[in-house]
XYZ file of C-alpha atoms in Angstrom:
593
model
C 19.016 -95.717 -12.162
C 15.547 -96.382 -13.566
C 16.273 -99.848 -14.183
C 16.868 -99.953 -9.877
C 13.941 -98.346 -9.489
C 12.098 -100.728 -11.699
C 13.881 -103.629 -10.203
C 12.557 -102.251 -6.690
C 9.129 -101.675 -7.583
C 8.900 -105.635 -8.389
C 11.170 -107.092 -6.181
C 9.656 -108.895 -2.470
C 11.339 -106.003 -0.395
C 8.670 -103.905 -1.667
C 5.781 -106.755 -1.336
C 6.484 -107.573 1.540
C 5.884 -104.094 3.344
C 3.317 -103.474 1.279
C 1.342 -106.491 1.858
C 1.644 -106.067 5.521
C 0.283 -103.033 5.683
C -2.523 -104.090 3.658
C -3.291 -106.653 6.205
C -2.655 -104.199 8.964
C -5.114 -101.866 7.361
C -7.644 -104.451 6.979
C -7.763 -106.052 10.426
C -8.063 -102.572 11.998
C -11.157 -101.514 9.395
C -12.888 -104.968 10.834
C -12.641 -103.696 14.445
C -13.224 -99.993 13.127
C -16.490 -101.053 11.491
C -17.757 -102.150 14.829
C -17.409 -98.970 16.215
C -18.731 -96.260 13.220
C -20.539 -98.404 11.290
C -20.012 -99.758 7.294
C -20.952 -96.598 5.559
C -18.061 -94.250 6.997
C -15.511 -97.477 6.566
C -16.242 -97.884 3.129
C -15.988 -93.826 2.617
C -12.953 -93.216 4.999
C -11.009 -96.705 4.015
C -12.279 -98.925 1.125
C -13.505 -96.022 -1.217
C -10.778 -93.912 -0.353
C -7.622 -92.323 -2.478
C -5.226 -93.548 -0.340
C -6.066 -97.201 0.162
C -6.895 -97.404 -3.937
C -3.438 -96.188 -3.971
C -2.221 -98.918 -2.287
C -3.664 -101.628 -3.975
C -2.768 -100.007 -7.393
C 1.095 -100.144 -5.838
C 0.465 -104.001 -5.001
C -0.775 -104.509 -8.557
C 2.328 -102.930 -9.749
C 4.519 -104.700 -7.757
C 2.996 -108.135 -9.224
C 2.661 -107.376 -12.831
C 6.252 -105.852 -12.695
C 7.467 -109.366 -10.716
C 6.071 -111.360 -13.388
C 7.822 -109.416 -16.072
C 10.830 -109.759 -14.742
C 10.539 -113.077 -14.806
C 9.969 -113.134 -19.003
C 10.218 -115.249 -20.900
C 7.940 -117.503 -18.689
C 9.914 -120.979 -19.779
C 9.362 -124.049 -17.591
C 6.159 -124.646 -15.218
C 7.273 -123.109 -12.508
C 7.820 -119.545 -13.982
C 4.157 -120.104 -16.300
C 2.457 -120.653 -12.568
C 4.218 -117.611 -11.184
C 3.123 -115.504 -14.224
C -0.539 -117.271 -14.101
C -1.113 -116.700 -10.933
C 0.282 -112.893 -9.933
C -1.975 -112.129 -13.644
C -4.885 -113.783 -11.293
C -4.273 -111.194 -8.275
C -4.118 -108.426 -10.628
C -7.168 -109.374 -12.201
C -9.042 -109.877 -8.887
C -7.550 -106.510 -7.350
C -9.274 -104.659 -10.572
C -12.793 -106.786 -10.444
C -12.638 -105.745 -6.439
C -11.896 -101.879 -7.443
C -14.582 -102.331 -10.142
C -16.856 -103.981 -7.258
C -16.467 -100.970 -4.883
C -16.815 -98.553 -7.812
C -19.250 -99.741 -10.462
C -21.648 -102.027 -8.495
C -24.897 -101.011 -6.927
C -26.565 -102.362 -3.505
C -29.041 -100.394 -1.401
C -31.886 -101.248 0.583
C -35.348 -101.025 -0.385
C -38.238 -100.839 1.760
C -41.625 -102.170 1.240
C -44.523 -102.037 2.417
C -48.245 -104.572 1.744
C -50.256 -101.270 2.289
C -48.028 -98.996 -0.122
C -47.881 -99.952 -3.953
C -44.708 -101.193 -6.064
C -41.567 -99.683 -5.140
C -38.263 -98.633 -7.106
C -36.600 -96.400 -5.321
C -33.326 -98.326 -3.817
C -31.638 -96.170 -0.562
C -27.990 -96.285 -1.261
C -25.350 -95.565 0.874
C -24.632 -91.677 1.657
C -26.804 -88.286 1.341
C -27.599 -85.787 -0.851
C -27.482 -81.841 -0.311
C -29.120 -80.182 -3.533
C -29.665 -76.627 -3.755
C -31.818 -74.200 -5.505
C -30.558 -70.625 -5.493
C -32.538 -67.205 -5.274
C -32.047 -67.280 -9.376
C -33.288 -70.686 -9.724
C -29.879 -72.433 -10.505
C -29.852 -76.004 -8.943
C -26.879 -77.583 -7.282
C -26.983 -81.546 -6.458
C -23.807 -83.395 -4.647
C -23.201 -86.012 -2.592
C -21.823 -85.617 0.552
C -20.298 -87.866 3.709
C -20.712 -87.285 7.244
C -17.690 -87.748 9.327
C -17.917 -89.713 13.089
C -16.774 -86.145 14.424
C -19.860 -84.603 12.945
C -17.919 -82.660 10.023
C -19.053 -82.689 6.426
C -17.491 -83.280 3.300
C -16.801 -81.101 1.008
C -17.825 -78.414 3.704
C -18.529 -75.688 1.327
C -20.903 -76.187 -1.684
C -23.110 -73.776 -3.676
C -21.892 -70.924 -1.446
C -23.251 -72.670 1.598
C -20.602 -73.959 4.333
C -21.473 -76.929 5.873
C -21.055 -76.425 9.443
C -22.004 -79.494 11.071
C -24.237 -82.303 11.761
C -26.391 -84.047 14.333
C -28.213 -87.089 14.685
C -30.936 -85.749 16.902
C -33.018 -82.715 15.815
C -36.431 -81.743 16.831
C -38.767 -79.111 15.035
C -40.300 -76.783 17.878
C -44.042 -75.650 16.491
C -45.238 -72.376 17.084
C -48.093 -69.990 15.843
C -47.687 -66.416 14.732
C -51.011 -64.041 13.888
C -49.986 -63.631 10.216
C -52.417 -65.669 8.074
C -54.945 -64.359 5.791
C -57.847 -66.444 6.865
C -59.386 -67.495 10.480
C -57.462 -70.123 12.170
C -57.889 -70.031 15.568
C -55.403 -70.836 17.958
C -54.238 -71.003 21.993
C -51.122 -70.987 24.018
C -52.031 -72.446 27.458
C -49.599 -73.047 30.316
C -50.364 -75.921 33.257
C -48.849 -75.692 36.332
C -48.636 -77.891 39.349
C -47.220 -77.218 42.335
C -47.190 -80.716 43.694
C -45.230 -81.229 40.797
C -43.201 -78.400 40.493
C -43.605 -77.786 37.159
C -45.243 -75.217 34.688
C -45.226 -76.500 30.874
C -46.735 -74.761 27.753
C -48.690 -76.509 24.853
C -50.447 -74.221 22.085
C -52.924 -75.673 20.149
C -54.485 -74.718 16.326
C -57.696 -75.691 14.322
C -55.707 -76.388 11.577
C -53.626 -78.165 10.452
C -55.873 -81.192 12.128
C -52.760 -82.878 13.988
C -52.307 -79.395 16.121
C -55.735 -79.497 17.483
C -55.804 -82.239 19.838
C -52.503 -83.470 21.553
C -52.469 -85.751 24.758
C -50.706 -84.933 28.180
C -51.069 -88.301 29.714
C -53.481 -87.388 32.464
C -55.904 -86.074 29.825
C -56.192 -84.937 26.635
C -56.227 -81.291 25.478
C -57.920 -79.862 22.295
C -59.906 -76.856 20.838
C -62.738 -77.391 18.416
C -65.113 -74.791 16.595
C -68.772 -74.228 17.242
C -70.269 -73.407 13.902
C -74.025 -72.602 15.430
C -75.820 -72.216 18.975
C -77.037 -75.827 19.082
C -73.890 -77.221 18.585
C -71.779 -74.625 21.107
C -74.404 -75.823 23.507
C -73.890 -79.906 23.088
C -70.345 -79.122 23.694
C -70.377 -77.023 26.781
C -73.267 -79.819 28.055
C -71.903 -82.976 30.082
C -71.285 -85.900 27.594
C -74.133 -88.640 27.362
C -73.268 -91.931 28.207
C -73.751 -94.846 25.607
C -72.266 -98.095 24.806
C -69.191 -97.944 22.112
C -69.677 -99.673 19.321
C -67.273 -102.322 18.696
C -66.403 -100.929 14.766
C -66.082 -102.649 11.430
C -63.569 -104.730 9.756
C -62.825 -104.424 6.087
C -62.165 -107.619 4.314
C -60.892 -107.787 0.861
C -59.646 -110.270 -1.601
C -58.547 -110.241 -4.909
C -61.828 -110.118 -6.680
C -64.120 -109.008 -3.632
C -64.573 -106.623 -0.518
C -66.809 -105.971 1.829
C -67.341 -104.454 5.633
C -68.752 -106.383 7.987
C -69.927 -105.061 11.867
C -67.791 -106.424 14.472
C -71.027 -107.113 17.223
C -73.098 -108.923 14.410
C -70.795 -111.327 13.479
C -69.836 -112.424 17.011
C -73.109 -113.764 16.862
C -73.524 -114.979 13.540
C -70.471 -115.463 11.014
C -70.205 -113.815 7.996
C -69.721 -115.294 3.993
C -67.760 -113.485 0.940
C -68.245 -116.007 -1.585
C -66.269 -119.050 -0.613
C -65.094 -117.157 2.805
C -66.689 -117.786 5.865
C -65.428 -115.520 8.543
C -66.229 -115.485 12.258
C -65.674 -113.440 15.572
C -64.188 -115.443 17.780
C -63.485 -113.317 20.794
C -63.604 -109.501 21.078
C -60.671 -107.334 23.573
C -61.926 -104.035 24.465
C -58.474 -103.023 26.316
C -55.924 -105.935 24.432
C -53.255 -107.115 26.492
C -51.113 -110.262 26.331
C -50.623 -111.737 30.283
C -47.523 -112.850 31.772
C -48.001 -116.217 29.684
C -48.268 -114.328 26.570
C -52.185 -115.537 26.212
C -54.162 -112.595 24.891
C -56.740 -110.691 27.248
C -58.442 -107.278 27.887
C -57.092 -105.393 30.961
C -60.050 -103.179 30.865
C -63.696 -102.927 29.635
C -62.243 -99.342 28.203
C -61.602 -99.254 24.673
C -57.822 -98.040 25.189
C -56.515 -101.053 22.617
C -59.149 -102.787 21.004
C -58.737 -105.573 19.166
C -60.552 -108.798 17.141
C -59.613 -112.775 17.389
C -61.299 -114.014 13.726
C -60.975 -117.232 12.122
C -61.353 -117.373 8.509
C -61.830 -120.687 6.497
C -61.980 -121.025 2.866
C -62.145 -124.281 1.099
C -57.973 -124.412 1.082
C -57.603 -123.953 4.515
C -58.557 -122.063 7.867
C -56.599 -118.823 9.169
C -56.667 -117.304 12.790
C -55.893 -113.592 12.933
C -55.785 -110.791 15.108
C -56.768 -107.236 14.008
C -56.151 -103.647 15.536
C -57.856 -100.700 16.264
C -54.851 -98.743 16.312
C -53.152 -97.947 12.944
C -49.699 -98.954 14.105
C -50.669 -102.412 15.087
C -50.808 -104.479 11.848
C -52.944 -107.752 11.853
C -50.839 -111.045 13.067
C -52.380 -113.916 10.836
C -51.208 -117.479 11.291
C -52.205 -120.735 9.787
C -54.232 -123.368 11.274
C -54.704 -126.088 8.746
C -54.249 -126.715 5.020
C -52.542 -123.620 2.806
C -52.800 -119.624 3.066
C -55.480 -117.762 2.004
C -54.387 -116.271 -0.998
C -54.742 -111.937 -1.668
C -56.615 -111.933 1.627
C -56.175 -108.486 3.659
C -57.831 -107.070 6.553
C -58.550 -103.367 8.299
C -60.109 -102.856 11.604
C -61.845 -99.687 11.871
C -63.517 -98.478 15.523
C -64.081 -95.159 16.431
C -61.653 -93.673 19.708
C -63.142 -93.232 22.557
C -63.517 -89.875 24.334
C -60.932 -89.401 26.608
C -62.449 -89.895 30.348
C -60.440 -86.739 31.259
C -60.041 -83.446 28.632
C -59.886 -79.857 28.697
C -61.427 -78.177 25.133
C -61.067 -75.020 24.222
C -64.153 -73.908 22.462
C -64.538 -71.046 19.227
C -67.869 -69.916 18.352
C -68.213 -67.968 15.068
C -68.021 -64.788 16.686
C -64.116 -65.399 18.192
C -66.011 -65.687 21.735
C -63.909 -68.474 24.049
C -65.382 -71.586 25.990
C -63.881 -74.518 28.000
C -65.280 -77.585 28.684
C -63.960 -79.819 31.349
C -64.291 -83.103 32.242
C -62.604 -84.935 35.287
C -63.069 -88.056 37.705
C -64.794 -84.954 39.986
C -66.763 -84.270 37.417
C -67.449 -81.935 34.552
C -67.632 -78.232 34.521
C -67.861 -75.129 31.500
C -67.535 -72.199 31.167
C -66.772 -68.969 29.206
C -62.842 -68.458 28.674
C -60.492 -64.930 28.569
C -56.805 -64.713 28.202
C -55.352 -64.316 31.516
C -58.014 -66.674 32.799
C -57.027 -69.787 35.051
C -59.288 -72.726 35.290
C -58.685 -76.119 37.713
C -60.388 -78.861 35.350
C -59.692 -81.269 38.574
C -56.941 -83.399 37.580
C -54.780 -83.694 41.071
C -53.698 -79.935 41.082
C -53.284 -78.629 37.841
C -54.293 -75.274 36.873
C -54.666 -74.164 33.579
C -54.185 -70.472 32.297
C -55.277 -69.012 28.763
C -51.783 -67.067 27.872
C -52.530 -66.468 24.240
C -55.085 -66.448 21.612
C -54.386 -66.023 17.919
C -57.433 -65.285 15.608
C -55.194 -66.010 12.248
C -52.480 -67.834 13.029
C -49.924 -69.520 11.082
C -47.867 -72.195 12.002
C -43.714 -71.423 12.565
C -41.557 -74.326 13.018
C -38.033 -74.224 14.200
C -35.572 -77.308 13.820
C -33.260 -77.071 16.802
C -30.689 -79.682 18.259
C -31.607 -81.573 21.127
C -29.067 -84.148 23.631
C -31.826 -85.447 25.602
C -32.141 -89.322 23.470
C -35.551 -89.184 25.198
C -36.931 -86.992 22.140
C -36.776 -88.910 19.287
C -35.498 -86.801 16.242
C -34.079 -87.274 13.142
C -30.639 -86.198 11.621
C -30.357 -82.695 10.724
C -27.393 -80.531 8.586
C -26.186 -77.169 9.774
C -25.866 -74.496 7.133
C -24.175 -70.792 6.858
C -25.005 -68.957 4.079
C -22.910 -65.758 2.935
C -24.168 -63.812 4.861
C -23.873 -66.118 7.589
C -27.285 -66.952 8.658
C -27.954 -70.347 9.717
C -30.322 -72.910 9.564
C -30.813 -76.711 10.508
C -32.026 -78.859 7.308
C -33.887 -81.506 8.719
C -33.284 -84.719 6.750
C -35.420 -85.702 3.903
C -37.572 -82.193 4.152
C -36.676 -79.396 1.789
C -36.454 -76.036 3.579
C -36.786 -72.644 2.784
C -33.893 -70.057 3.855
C -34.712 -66.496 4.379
C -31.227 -64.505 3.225
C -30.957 -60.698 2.864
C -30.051 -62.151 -0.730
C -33.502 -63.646 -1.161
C -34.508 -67.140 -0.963
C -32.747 -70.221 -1.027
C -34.301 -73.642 -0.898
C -32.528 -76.312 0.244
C -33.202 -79.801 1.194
C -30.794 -82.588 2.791
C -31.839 -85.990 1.710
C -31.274 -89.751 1.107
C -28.936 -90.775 -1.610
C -31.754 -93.251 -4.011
C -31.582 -94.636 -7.080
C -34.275 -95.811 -9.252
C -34.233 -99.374 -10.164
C -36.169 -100.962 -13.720
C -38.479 -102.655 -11.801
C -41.069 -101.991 -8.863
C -41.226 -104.509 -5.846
C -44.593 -104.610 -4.000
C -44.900 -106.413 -0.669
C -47.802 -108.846 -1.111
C -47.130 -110.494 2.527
C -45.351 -111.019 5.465
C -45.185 -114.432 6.759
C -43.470 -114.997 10.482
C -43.769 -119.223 11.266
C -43.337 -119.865 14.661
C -42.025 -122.796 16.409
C -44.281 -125.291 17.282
C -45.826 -124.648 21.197
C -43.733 -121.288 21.646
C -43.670 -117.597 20.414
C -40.192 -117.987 19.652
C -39.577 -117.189 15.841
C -38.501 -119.852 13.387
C -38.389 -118.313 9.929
C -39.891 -114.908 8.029
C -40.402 -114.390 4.667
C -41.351 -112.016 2.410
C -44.220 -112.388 -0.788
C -43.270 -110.159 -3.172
C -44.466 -109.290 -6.531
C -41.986 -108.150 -8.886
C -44.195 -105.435 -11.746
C -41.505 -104.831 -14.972
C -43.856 -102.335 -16.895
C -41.049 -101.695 -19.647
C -40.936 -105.577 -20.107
C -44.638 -106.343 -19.368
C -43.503 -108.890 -16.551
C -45.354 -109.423 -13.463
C -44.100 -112.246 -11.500
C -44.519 -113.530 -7.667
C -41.332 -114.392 -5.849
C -40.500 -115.605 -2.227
C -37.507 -114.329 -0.461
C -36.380 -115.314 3.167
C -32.870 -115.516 4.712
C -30.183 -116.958 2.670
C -32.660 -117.612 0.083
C -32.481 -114.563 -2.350
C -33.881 -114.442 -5.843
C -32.869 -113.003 -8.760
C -34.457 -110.769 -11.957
C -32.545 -109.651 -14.756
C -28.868 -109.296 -13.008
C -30.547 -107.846 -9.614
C -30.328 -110.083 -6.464
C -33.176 -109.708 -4.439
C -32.332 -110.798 -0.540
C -34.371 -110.312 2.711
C -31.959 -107.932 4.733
C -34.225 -106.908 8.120
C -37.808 -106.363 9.508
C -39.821 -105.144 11.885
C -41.831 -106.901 14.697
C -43.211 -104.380 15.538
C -45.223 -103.700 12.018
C -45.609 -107.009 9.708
C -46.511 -104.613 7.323
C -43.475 -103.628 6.172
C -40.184 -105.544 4.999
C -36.467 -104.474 4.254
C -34.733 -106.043 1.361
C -31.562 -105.725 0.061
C -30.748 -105.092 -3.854
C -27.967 -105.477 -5.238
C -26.378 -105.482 -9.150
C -22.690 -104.831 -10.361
C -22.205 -105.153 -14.108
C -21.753 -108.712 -15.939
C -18.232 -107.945 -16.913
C -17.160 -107.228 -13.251
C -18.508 -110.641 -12.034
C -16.382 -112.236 -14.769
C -13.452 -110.593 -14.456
C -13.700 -111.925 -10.249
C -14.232 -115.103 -11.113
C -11.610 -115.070 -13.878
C -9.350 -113.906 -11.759
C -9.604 -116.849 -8.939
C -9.425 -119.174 -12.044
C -6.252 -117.611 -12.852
C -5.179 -117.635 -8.941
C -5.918 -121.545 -8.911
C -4.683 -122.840 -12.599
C -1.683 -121.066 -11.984
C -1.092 -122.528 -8.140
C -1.527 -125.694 -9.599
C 0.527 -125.488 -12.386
C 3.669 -124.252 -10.338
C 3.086 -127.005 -7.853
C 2.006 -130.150 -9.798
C 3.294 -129.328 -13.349
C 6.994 -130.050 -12.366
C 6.405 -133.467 -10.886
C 4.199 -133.996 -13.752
C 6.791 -133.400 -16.263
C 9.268 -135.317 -14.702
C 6.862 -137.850 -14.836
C 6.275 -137.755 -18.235
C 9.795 -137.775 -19.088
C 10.677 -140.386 -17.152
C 7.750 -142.579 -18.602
C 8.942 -141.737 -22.119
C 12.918 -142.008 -21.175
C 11.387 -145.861 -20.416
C 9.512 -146.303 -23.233
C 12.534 -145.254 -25.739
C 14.754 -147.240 -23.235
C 11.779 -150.749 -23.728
C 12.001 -149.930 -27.690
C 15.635 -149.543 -27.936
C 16.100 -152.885 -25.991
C 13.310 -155.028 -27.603
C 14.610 -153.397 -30.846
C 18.507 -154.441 -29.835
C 16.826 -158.025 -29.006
C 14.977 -158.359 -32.569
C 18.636 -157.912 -33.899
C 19.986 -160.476 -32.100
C 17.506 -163.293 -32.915
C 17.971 -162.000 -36.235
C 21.551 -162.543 -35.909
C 21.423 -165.932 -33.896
C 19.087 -167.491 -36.637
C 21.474 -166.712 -39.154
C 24.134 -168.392 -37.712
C 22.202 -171.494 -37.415
């Protein structure tokens, strides 16, 4: 009986299935991968129990085969042997591969210093309970939105979503003065009533824009300055701002005005305003130009010439425009970096809300009708002039405290970020917004929580020095990126500058180093890929395919070979053996004679 079942385990009937399921599997995980994606294909297929089951069979099935064929005598049998040893060899290395290797994606920015934190595929859910015990594991989102494991630290986890918003709200709970305002506009040309609040602090809730206008509320510390606000603004030129250049022994700020007129030096630098864009636009044949004297995107042509070679670049006013340098003749301009700095404009239309010392309420408005102020109450409605809105005071909070809420959203038109559902025991649940911890309130106390990127640290940091996009000649259509980076080994005292652009990777100390995306929207920033699996793992791969090959090779050409090796010596013993017989009979024949 077992030696059936041994028989059967190593015999083709088995192989055969076996391999065609494999193949089955595999084509379907190509067209699967499509759909969901490489990180659930490698967790649902490739890194699974069931398909490492498989291949464990099929390596079975081969090293059994090959026994059965023992002893291994003749070339054909040794090739057999060879090569299923090769498969079984490459099936482990690939196992090992899937298993032992790392490869993750690091992202790096020029204005953010060395990094070694690698992203690796999956997420992390770590816990820290109201008794301080902390629970990490990893965890797998299915396309179905379920979560595995689904129950962990005596939290079930519920469910997923790609798209969560926090909702911001103030409550009058904090200890100190923070003023704050819920206002509603309504429109009935529009149809619509919306609600915005607003807060001194933190600074990113004070001001928020509508589109028509801007809103905001400010503080009035004294008289004089309560006045200037509720007073109609003065009209004066905007200054065009500074630029900040710096280089790797030198900075300095220059004004943007006085060097349109007269160029600037730093050192062997000579730098010079070439043209100046208030309102930056690019026109329908992508040649730069200001659609406005309004300084809604403003923006700096320079040339910059050292004694290497002459740059062109354009800088930004706004923060998430980074500067587009190319090169005009001779080489870069080495450690060269520069900031644009220009004070916003006041919004031609806003509505402020105004707190003097005393809690008292203002508004100042200002409109293309005109501007108006005023004192403010709650329940108060002002028209500030834009078309037919009316605004309405339907809250103030003397010390509030900000309360956010992360909810769900389907509407793709708010941009949110993936989220985790959580019960606890006593089956209150929150949304953990991913890659911010969050604090639970349970009846049992406290529990923080936080739902976050799977990283590694690597033994190196990789800083972005620059990124480089060439152009083909006479178009805007891209011809090559690359990315200068700087690899810092602290442990090993290494620093050392490498280039990597597509297909062209680099390596340090095992690690490949390969350009895997970017962003044309922000030069600033580059993704590569890193990826290591141990020394042994490579060999045993490559190994393997030698094994694969010598033993194809010896089960196809080794017979023939033989038989011509044989066949040469059965004619050489047959040429000795006659030239031998021939000796004898001259031998014999002279005799005679």
């Amino acid at each position: 009986m077992l030696e059936r079942v041994w028989r059967f385990i190593g015999s083709v009937k088995l192989a055969v299935p076996l391999l065609s399921a494999i193949v089955g599997i595999l084509i379907w995980a190509t067209f699967y991968e499509s759909q969901v994606g490489s990180t659930t294909v490698q967790q649902e297929i490739y890194k699974s129990p069931w398909f490492g089951g498989l291949m464990f069979l099929l390596a079975i099935n081969l090293g059994i085969s090959a026994l059965n064929r023992y002893p291994w005598r003749g070339a054909r049998k040794i090739g057999f042997a060879l090569t299923h040893l090769g498969l079984i060899v490459i099936i482990a290395g690939s196992a090992a591969v899937i298993h032992l290797g790392t490869e993750g994606m690091l992202l790096v920015r020029t204005d953010r210093p060395a990094s070694d934190r690698l992203r690796i595929e999956g997420n992390l859910i770590e816990v820290m309970s109201a008794d301080g015990e902390i629970k990490q594991s990893s965890i797998f989102v299915r396309q179905d939105g379920t979560v595995n494991p689904s129950k962990f630290a005596g939290l079930e986890l519920a469910g997923y979503t790609e798209n969560a918003v926090q909702t911001v709200d103030f409550v009058d709970s904090a200890t100190v003065d923070n003023p704050a305002v819920k206002l509603s506009l309504k429109s009935d040309r529009m149809g619509q009533t919306i609600t915005r609040s607003l807060a001194v602090a933190p600074t990113a809730y004070s001001q928020l824009t509508l589109g028509i206008a801007e809103l905001e509320i400010v503080e009035a510390d004294s008289q004089p300055e309560l006045q200037q606000l509720l007073s109609p603004p003065q009209e004066k030129a905007h200054p065009w701002g500074t630029i900040e250049v710096a280089t790797a022994t030198n900075s300095k700020t220059i004004d943007v005005l006085e060097t349109k007129s007269q160029p600037a030096k730093i050192k062997d630098l000579q730098i010079k305003v070439l043209d100046f864009f208030p309102d930056f636009r690019l026109d329908k044949n992508n040649f730069p130009t200001t659609a406005s004297q309004q300084f809604n995107n403003p923006a700096v042509l320079l040339e910059v010439a050292s004694k290497s070679g002459i740059e062109r670049w354009f800088v930004f006013g706004k923060a998430d425009l980074p500067p587009v340098h190319t090169l005009v003749e001779g080489d870069n301009i080495e450690n060269l970096q520069l900031a644009y700095q220009v004070q916003p404009p006041e919004a031609e239309d806003y509505f402020k809300i105004i707190v003097n010392e005393n809690n008292q309420l203002y508004y100042a408005a200002k409109s293309s009708h005109g501007f108006k102020s005023d004192s403010l109450a709650v329940g108060k409605s002002v028209t500030p002039g834009w078309a037919d809105f009316q605004i309405t005071l339907e809250e103030f909070i003397p010390h509030a405290q900000i309360h956010r809420q992360v909810v769900p959203v389907e509407d793709r038109q708010l941009q949110g970020s993936p989220a985790l559902l959580i019960k606890t025991q006593s089956q209150n649940e929150a949304w953990l917004p991913w890659g911010e911890p969050t604090t639970i309130n349970d009846p049992d106390g406290e529990i923080f929580a936080a739902f976050t990127p799977k990283l590694i640290q690597i033994p190196f940091g990789i800083k972005l020095e620059d990124f480089i996009v060439d152009r083909n000649e006479g178009s805007d259509s891209v011809a090559m990126w690359t990315s200068k980076i700087r690899i810092e080994d602290k442990a090993n005292g290494v620093v050392e500058q490498r280039k990597v652009w597509m297909n062209h990777p680099t390596w340090y100390r095992g690690w490949k180093i390969a350009q895997a995306s970017w962003n044309p929207g922000d030069l600033q920033q580059s993704t590569l890929q890193v990826k290591r699996e141990p020394a042994w793992v490579t060999a045993l791969t490559w190994i393997g395919s030698a094994l694969v090959v010598l033993g194809i090779a010896v089960m196809f050409y080794a017979p023939a070979l033989t038989r011509k090796l044989r066949s040469r010596s059965k004619e050489e013993k047959l040429e000795t053996a006659t030239e031998t017989t021939n000796d004898n009979e001259t031998k014999e024949l002279t005799g005679v004679s």
